[in-house]
mmCIF file of C-alpha atoms and ligand atoms in Angstrom:
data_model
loop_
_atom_site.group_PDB
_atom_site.id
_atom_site.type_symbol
_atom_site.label_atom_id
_atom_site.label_comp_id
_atom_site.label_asym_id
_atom_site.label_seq_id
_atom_site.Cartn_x
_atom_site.Cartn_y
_atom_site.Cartn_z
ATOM 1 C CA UNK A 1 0.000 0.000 0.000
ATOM 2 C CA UNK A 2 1.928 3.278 -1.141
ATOM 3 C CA UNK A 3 1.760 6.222 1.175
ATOM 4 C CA UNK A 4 2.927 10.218 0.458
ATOM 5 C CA UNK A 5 2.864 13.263 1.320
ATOM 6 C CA UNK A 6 1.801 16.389 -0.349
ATOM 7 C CA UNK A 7 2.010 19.588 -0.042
ATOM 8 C CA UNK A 8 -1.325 21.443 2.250
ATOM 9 C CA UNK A 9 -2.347 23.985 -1.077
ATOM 10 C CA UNK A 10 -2.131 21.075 -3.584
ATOM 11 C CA UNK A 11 -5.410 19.393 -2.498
ATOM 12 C CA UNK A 12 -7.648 22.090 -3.269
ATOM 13 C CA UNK A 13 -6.680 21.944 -7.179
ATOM 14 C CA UNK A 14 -6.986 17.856 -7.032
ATOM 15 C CA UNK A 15 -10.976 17.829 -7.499
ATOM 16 C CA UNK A 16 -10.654 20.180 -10.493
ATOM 17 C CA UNK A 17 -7.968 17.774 -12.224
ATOM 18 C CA UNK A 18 -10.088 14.679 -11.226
ATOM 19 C CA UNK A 19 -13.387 16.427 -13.069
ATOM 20 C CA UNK A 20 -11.370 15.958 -16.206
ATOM 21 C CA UNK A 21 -11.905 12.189 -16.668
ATOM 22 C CA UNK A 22 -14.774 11.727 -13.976
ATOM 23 C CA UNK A 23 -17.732 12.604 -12.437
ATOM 24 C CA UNK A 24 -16.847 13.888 -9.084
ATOM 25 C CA UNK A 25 -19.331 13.866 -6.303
ATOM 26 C CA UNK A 26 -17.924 16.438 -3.229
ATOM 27 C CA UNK A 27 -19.323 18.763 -0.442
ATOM 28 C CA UNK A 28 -20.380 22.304 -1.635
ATOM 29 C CA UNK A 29 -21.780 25.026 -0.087
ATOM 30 C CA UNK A 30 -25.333 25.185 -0.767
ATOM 31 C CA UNK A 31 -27.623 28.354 0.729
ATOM 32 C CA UNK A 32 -26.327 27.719 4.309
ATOM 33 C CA UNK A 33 -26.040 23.655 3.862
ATOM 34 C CA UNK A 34 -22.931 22.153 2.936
ATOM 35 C CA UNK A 35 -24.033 18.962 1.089
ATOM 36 C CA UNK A 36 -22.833 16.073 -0.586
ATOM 37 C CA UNK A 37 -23.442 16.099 -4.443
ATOM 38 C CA UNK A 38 -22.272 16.139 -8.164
ATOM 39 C CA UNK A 39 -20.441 19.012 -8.975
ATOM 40 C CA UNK A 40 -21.387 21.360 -11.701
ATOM 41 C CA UNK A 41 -18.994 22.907 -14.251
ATOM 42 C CA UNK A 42 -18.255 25.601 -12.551
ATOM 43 C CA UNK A 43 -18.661 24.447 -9.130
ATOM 44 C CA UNK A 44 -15.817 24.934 -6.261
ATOM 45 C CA UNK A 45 -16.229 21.904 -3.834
ATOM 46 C CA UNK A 46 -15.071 22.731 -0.197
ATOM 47 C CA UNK A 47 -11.810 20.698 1.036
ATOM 48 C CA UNK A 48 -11.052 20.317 3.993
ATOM 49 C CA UNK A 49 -12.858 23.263 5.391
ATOM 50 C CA UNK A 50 -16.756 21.978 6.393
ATOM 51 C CA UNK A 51 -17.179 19.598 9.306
ATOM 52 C CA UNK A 52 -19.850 17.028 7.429
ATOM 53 C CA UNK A 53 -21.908 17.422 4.692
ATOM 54 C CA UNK A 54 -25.697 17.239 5.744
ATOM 55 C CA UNK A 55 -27.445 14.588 3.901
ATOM 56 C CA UNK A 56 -25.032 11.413 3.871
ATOM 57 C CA UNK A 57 -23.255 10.787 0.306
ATOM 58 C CA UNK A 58 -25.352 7.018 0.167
ATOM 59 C CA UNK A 59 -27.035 8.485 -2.540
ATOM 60 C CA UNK A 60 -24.644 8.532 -5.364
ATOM 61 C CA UNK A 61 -25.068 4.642 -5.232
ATOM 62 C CA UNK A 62 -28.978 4.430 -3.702
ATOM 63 C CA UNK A 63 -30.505 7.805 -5.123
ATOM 64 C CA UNK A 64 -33.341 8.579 -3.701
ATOM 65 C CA UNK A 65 -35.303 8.688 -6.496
ATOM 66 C CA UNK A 66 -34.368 6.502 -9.010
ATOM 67 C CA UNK A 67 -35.916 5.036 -12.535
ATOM 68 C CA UNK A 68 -35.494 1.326 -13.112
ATOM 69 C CA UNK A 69 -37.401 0.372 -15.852
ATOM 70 C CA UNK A 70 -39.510 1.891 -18.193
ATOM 71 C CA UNK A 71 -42.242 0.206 -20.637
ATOM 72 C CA UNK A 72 -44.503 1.213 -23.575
ATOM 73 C CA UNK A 73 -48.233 -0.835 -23.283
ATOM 74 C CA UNK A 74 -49.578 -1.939 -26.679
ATOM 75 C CA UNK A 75 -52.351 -4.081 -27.989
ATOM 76 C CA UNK A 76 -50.079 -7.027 -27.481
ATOM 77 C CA UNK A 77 -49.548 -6.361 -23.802
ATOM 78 C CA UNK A 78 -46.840 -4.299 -21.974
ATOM 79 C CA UNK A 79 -42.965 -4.430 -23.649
ATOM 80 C CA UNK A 80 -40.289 -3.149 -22.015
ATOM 81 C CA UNK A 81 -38.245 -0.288 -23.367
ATOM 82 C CA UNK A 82 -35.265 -0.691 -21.208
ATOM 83 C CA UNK A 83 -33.490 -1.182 -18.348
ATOM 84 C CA UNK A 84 -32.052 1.516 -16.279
ATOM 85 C CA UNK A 85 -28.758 0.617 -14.783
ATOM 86 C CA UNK A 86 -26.883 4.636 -15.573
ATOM 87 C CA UNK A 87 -23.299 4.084 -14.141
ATOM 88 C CA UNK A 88 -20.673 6.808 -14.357
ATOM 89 C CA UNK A 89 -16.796 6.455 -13.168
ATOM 90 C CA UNK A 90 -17.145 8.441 -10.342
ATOM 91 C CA UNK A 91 -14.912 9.941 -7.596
ATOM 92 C CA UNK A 92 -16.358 10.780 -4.517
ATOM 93 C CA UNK A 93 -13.938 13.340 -2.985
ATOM 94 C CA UNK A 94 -13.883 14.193 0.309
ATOM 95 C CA UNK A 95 -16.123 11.930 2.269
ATOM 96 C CA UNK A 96 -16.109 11.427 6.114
ATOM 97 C CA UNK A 97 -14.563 7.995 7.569
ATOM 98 C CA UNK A 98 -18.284 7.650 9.186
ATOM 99 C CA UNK A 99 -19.906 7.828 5.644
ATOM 100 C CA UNK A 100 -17.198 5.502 3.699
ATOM 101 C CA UNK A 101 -17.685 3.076 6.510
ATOM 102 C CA UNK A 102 -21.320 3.103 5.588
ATOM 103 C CA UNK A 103 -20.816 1.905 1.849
ATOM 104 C CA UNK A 104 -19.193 -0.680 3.533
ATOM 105 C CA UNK A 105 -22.121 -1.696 5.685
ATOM 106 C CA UNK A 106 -24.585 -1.197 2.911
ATOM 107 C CA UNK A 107 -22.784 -3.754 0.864
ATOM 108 C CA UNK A 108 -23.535 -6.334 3.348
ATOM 109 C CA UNK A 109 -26.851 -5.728 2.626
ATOM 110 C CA UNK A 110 -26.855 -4.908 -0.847
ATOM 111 C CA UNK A 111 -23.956 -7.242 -2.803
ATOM 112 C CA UNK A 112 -24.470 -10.288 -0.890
ATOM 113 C CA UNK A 113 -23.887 -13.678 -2.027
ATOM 114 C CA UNK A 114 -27.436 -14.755 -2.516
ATOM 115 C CA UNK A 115 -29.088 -11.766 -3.111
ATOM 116 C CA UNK A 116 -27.542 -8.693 -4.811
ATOM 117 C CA UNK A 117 -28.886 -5.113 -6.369
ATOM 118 C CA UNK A 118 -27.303 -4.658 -9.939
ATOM 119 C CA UNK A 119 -28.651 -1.147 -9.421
ATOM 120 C CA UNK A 120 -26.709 -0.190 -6.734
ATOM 121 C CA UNK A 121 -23.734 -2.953 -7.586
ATOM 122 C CA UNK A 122 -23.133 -0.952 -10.444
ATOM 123 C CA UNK A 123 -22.377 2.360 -9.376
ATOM 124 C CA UNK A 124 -20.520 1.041 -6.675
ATOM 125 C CA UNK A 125 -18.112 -0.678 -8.751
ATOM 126 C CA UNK A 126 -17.235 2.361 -11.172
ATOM 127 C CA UNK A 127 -16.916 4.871 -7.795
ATOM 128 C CA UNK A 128 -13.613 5.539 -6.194
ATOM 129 C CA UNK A 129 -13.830 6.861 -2.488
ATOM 130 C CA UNK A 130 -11.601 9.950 -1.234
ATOM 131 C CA UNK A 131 -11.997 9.992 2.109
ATOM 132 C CA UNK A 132 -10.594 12.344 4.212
ATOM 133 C CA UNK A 133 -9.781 11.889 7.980
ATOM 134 C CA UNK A 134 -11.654 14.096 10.536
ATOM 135 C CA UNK A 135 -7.936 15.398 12.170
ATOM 136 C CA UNK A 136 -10.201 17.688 14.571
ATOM 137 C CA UNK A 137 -13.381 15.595 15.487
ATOM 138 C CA UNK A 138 -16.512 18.007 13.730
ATOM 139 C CA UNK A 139 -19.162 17.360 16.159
ATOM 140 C CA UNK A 140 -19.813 16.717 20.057
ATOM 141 C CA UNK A 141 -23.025 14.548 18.652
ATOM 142 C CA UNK A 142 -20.164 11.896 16.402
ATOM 143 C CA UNK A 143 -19.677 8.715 18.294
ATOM 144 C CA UNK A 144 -17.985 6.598 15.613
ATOM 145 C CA UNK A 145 -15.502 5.055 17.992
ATOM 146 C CA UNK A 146 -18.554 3.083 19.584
ATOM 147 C CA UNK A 147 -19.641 1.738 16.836
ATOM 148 C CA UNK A 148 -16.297 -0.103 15.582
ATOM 149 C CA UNK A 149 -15.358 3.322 13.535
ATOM 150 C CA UNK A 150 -13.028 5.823 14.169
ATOM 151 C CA UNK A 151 -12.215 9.599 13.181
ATOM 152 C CA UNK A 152 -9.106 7.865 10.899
ATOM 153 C CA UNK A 153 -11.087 4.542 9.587
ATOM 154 C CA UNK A 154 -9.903 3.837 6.365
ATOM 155 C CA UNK A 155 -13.172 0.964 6.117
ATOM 156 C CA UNK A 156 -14.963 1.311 2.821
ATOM 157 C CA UNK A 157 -12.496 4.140 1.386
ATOM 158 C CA UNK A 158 -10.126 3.886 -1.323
ATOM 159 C CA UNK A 159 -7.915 6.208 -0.387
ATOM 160 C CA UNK A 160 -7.710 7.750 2.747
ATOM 161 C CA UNK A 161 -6.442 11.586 3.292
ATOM 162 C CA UNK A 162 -5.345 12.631 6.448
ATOM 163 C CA UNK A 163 -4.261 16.107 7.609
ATOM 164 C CA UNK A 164 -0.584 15.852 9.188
ATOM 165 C CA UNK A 165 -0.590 19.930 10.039
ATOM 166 C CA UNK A 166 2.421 20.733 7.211
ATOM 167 C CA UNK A 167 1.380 17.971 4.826
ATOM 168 C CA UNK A 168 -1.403 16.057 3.870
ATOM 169 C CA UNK A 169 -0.550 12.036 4.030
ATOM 170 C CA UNK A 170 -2.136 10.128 1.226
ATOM 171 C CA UNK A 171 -2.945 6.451 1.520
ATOM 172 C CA UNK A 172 -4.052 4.656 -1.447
ATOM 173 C CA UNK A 173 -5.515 1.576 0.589
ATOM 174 C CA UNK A 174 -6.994 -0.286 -2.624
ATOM 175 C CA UNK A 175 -6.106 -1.156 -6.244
ATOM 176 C CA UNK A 176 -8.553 1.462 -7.295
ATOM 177 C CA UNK A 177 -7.428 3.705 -4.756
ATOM 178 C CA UNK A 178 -4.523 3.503 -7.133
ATOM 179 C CA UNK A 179 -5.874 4.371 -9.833
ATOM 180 C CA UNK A 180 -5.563 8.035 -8.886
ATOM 181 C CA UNK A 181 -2.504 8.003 -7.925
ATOM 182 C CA UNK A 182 -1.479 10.360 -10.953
ATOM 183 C CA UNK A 183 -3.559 13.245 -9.199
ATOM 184 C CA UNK A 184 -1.505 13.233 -5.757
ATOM 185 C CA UNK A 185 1.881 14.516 -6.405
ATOM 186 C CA UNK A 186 3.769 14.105 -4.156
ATOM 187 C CA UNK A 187 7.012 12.807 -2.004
ATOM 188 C CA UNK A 188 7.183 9.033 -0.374
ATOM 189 C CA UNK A 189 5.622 9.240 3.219
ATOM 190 C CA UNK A 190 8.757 8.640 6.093
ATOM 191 C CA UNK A 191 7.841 6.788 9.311
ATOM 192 C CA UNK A 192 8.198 10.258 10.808
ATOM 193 C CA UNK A 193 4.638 10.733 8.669
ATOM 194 C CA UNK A 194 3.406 7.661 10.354
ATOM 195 C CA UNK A 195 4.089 8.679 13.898
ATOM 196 C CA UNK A 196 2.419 11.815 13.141
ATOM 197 C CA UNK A 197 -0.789 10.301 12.124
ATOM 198 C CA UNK A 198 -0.493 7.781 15.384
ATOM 199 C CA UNK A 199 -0.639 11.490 16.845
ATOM 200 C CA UNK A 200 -3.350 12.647 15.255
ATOM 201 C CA UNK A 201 -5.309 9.584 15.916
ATOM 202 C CA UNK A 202 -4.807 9.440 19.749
ATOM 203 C CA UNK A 203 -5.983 13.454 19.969
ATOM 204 C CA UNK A 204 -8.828 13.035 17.282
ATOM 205 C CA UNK A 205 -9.788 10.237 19.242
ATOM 206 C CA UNK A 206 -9.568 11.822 22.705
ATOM 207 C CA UNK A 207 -11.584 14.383 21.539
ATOM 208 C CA UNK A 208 -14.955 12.324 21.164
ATOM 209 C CA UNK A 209 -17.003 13.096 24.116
ATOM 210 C CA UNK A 210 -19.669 10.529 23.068
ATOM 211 C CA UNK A 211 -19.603 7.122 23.895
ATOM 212 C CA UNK A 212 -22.251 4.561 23.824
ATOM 213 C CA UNK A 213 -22.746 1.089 24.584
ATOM 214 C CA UNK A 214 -23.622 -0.088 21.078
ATOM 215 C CA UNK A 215 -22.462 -3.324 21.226
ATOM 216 C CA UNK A 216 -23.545 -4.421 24.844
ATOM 217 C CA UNK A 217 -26.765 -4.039 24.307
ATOM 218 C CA UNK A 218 -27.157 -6.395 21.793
ATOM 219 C CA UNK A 219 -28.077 -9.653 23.633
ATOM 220 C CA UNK A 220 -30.615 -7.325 26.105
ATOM 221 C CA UNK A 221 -32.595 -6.705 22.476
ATOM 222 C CA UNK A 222 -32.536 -9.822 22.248
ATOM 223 C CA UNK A 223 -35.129 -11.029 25.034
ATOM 224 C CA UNK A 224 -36.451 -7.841 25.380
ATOM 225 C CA UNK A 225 -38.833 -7.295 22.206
ATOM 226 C CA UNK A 226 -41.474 -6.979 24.542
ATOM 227 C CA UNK A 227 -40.529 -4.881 27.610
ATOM 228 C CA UNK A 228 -42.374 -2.114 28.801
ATOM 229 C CA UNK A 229 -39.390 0.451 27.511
ATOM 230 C CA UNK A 230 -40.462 0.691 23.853
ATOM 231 C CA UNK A 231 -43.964 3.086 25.259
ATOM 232 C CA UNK A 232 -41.827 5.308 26.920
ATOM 233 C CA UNK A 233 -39.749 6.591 23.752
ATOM 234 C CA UNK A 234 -41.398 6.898 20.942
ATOM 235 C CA UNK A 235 -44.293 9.405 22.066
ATOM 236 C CA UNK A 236 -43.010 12.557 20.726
ATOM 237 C CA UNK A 237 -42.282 11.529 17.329
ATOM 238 C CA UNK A 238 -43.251 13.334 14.800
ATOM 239 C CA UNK A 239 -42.861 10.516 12.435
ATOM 240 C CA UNK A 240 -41.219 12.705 9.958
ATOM 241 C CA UNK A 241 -38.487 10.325 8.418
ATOM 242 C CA UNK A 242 -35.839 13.180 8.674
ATOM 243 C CA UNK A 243 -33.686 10.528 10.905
ATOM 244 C CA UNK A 244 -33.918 7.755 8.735
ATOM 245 C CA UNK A 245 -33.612 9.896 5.461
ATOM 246 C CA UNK A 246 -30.428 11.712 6.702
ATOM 247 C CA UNK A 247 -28.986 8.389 7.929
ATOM 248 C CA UNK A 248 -25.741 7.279 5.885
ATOM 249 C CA UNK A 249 -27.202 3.488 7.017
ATOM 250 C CA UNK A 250 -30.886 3.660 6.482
ATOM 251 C CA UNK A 251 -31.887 1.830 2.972
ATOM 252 C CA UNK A 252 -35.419 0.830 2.885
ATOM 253 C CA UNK A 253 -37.313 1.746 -0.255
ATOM 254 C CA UNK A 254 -40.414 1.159 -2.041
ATOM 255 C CA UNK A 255 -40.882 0.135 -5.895
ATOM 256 C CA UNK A 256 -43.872 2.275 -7.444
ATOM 257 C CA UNK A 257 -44.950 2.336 -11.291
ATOM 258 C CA UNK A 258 -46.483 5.626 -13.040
ATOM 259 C CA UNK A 259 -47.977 5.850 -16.597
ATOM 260 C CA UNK A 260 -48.667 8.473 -18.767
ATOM 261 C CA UNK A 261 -50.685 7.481 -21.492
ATOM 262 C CA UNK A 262 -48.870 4.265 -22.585
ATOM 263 C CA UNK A 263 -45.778 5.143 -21.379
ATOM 264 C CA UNK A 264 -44.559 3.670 -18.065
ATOM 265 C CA UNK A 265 -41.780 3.564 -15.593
ATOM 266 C CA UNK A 266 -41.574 1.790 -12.341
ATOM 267 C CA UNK A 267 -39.255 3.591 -10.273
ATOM 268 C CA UNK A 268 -37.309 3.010 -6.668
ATOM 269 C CA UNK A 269 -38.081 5.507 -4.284
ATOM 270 C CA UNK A 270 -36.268 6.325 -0.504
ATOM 271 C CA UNK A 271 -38.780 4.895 2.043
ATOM 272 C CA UNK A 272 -38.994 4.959 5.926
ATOM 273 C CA UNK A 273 -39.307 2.538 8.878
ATOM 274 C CA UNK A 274 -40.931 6.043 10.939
ATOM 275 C CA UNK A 275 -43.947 6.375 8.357
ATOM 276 C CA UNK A 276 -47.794 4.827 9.623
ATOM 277 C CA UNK A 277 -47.592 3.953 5.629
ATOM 278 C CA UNK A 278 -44.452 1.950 5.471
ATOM 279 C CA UNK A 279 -46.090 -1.858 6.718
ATOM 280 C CA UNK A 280 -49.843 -0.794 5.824
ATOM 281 C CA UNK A 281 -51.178 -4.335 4.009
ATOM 282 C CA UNK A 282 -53.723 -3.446 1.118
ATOM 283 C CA UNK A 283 -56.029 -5.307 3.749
ATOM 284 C CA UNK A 284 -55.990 -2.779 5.947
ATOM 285 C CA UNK A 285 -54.166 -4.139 8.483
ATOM 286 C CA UNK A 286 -50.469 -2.678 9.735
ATOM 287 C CA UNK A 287 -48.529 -5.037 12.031
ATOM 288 C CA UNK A 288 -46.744 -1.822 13.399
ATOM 289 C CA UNK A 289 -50.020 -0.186 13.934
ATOM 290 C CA UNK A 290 -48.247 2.983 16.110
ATOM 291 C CA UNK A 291 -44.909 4.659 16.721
ATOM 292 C CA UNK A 292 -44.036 2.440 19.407
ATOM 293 C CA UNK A 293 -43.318 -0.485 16.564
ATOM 294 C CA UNK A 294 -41.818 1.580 14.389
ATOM 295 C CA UNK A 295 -38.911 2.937 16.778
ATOM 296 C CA UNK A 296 -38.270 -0.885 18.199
ATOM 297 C CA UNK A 297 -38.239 -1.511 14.738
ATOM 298 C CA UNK A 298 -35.525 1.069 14.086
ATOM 299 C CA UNK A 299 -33.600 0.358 16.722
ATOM 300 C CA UNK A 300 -33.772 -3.603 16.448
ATOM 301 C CA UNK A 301 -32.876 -3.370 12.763
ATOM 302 C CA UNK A 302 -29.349 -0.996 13.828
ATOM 303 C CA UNK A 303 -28.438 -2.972 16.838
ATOM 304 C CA UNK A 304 -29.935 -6.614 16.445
ATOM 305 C CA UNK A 305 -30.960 -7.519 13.180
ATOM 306 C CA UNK A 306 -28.408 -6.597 11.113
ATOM 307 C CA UNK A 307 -25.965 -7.585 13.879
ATOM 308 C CA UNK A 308 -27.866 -11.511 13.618
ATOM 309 C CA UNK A 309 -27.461 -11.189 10.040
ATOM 310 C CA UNK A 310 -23.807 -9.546 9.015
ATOM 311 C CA UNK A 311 -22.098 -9.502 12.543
ATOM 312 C CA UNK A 312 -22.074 -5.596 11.897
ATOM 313 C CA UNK A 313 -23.975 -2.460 13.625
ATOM 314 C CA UNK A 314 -25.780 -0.408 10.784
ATOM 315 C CA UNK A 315 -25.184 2.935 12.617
ATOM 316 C CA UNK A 316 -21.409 4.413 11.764
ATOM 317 C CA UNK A 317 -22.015 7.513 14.990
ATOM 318 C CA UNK A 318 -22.347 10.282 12.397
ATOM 319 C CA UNK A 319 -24.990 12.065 14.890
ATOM 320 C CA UNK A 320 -27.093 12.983 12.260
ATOM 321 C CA UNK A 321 -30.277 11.597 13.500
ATOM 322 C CA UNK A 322 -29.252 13.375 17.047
ATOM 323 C CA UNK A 323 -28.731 16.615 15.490
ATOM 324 C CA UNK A 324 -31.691 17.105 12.788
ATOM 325 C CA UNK A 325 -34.514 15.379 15.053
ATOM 326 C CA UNK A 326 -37.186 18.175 15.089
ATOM 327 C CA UNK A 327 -37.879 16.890 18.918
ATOM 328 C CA UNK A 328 -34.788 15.811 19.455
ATOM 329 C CA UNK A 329 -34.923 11.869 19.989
ATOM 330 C CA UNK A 330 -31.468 10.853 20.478
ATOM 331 C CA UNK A 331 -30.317 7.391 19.603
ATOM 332 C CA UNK A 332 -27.150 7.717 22.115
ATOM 333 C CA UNK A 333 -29.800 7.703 25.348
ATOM 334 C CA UNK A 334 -31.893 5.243 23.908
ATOM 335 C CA UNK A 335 -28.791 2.825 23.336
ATOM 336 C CA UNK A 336 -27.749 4.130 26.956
ATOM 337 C CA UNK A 337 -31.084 3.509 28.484
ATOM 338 C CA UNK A 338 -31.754 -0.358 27.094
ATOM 339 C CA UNK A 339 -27.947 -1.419 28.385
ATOM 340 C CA UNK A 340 -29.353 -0.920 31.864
ATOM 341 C CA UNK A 341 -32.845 -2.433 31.136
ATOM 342 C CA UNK A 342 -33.580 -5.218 33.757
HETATM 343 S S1 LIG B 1 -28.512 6.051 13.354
HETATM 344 FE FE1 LIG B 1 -28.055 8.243 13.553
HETATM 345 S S2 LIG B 1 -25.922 8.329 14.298
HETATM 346 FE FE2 LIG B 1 -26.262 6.244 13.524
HETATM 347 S S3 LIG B 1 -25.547 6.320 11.371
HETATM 348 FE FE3 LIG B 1 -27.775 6.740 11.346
HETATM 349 S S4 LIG B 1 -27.945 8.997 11.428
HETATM 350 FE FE4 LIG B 1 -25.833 8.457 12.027
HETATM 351 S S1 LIG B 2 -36.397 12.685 13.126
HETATM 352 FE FE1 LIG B 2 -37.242 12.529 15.211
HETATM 353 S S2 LIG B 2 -39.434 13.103 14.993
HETATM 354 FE FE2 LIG B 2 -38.674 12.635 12.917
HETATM 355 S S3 LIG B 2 -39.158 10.440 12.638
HETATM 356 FE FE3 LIG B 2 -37.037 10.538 13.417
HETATM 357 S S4 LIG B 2 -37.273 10.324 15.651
HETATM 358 FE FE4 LIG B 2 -39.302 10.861 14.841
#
């Protein structure tokens, strides 16, 4: 795995040379949002000077609107036109070690062996991840080092950036990582660079004031799917989705056809756990009739389920869901709170 160092003032001109043979997604400054998207011609991405981007970059590879299919209906029944599998090489610059961690969690779920998303597989496969390190931790909310993360994780990036105070240290941790070598001039990294980032890692890490039990609490969900907890902390939802649509982890959908005339397209659209809608059976009937199911559910899926089925917790401690809640729900007490049920 090569390793160097370049000069602070060169990574600001390294999206711009990137642009030239790929799409680049990056955080801009939008209004007063910084946010995680495709950048425009003419648009100036911000390196290394935001905390996080607000909505989590998952959706260069699970938009949340996207087309799959579209068909034309004639006399002789419905044909299809086409299949919609739009796949660009594609850098995404400047991601967060929370939000690379989270491609790697949402291929668990969707490139598995038995089951995989050609959708999503393909857009993964063609994207290169920049990540760069958080060198001063951005939030008092981020908790990444309880959930098996950490404010220098390198999981689920390609290269990994990390800010050494005179230099930038460049790791290209995969073959496709690489692959962009060419764009990061710069000098061989010493071990001098290496006990530097060792530094930086003990003081980023010392300055995360949030820690939660995240694993513990696993085997208390597990006998507990009935205890008289889940009424006390769902009653001030608002069930407005902003957690779950914010969160880098989050990946339920729906599938939903529209026509006009004969023209058709069934598209994939961003769903949520938090919505009365989301389990309503044409019958009627909704096995998670109030709010109550719906936030076990939440919770179960981050810290059971996906735990029973990929040995994995499907929250990386980004804080967004902490941060945006209108009422503030916060997932850090509720993790808190079940590791001292009875
Ligand atoms: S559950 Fe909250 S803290 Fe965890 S990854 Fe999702 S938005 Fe971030
Ligand atoms: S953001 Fe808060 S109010 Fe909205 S659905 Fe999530 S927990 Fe409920």
């Amino acid at each position: 795995m090569e390793k160097r160092l370049i000069k602070k003032d060169a990574l600001a001109g390294i999206p711009k040379k990137i642009r030239e043979n790929f799409t680049v997604f990056a955080p801009v400054k939008v209004e007063d949002n910084v946010v995680f998207k495709e950048l425009e011609p003419q648009e100036e991405p911000l390196v290394g000077h935001y905390q996080n981007t607000k909505n989590a970059p998952k959706g260069v590879f699970f938009p949340r609107t996207e087309v799959m299919m579209r068909y034309v209906r004639t006399p002789k029944g419905v044909q299809l036109k086409g299949i919609e599998m739009a796949a660009a090489d594609a850098v995404l610059f400047g991601v967060r070690p929370c939000d690379a961690r989270s491609f790697a969690l949402l291929d668990l779920l969707f490139d598995q062996e038995k089951y995989k998303d050609p959708y999503y597989i393909a857009k993964r496969e063609k994207a290169t991840v920049v990540t760069l390190a958080c060198a001063r931790v951005p939030y008092r909310t981020c908790f990444c080092t309880s959930v098996e993360g950490g404010p220098l994780d390198g999981k689920g990036s390609d290269v990994l950036i990390t800010d050494l105070g005179t230099d930038f240290l460049v790791e290209f941790l995969t073959p496709k990582g690489e692959k962009l070598g060419s764009y990061f001039e710069g000098t061989p990294a010493s071990e001098e660079a290496e006990k530097k980032k060792e530094e930086v890692k003990q003081k980023a890490e010392g300055e995360i004031v949030s820690h939660i039990p995240a694993r513990e609490i696993k085997p208390i969900l597990d006998v507990n799917f009935d205890h008289p907890f889940w009424d006390t902390i769902h009653k001030k939802c608002l069930a407005c989705g902003t957690c779950t649509y914010l969160c880098p982890t989050c990946h339920c959908f729906d599938i939903s056809d529209e026509m006009k005339y004969d023209d058709g397209r069934r598209l994939r659209n961003w769903d949520s756990c938090m919505y009365p809608l989301f389990t309503k059976e044409t019958s009627g009937h909704n096995p998670r009739p109030t709010q109550k199911e719906r936030w076990r559910q939440r919770t179960m899926h981050k810290f059971k389920y996906y735990v029973d089925n990929f040995n994995a917790i499907a929250c990386v401690g980004c804080g967004r869901c902490v941060m945006y809640c209108p009422v503030n729900i916060d997932i850090r007490k509720i993790v808190e709170d079940i590791s001292k049920l009875q």
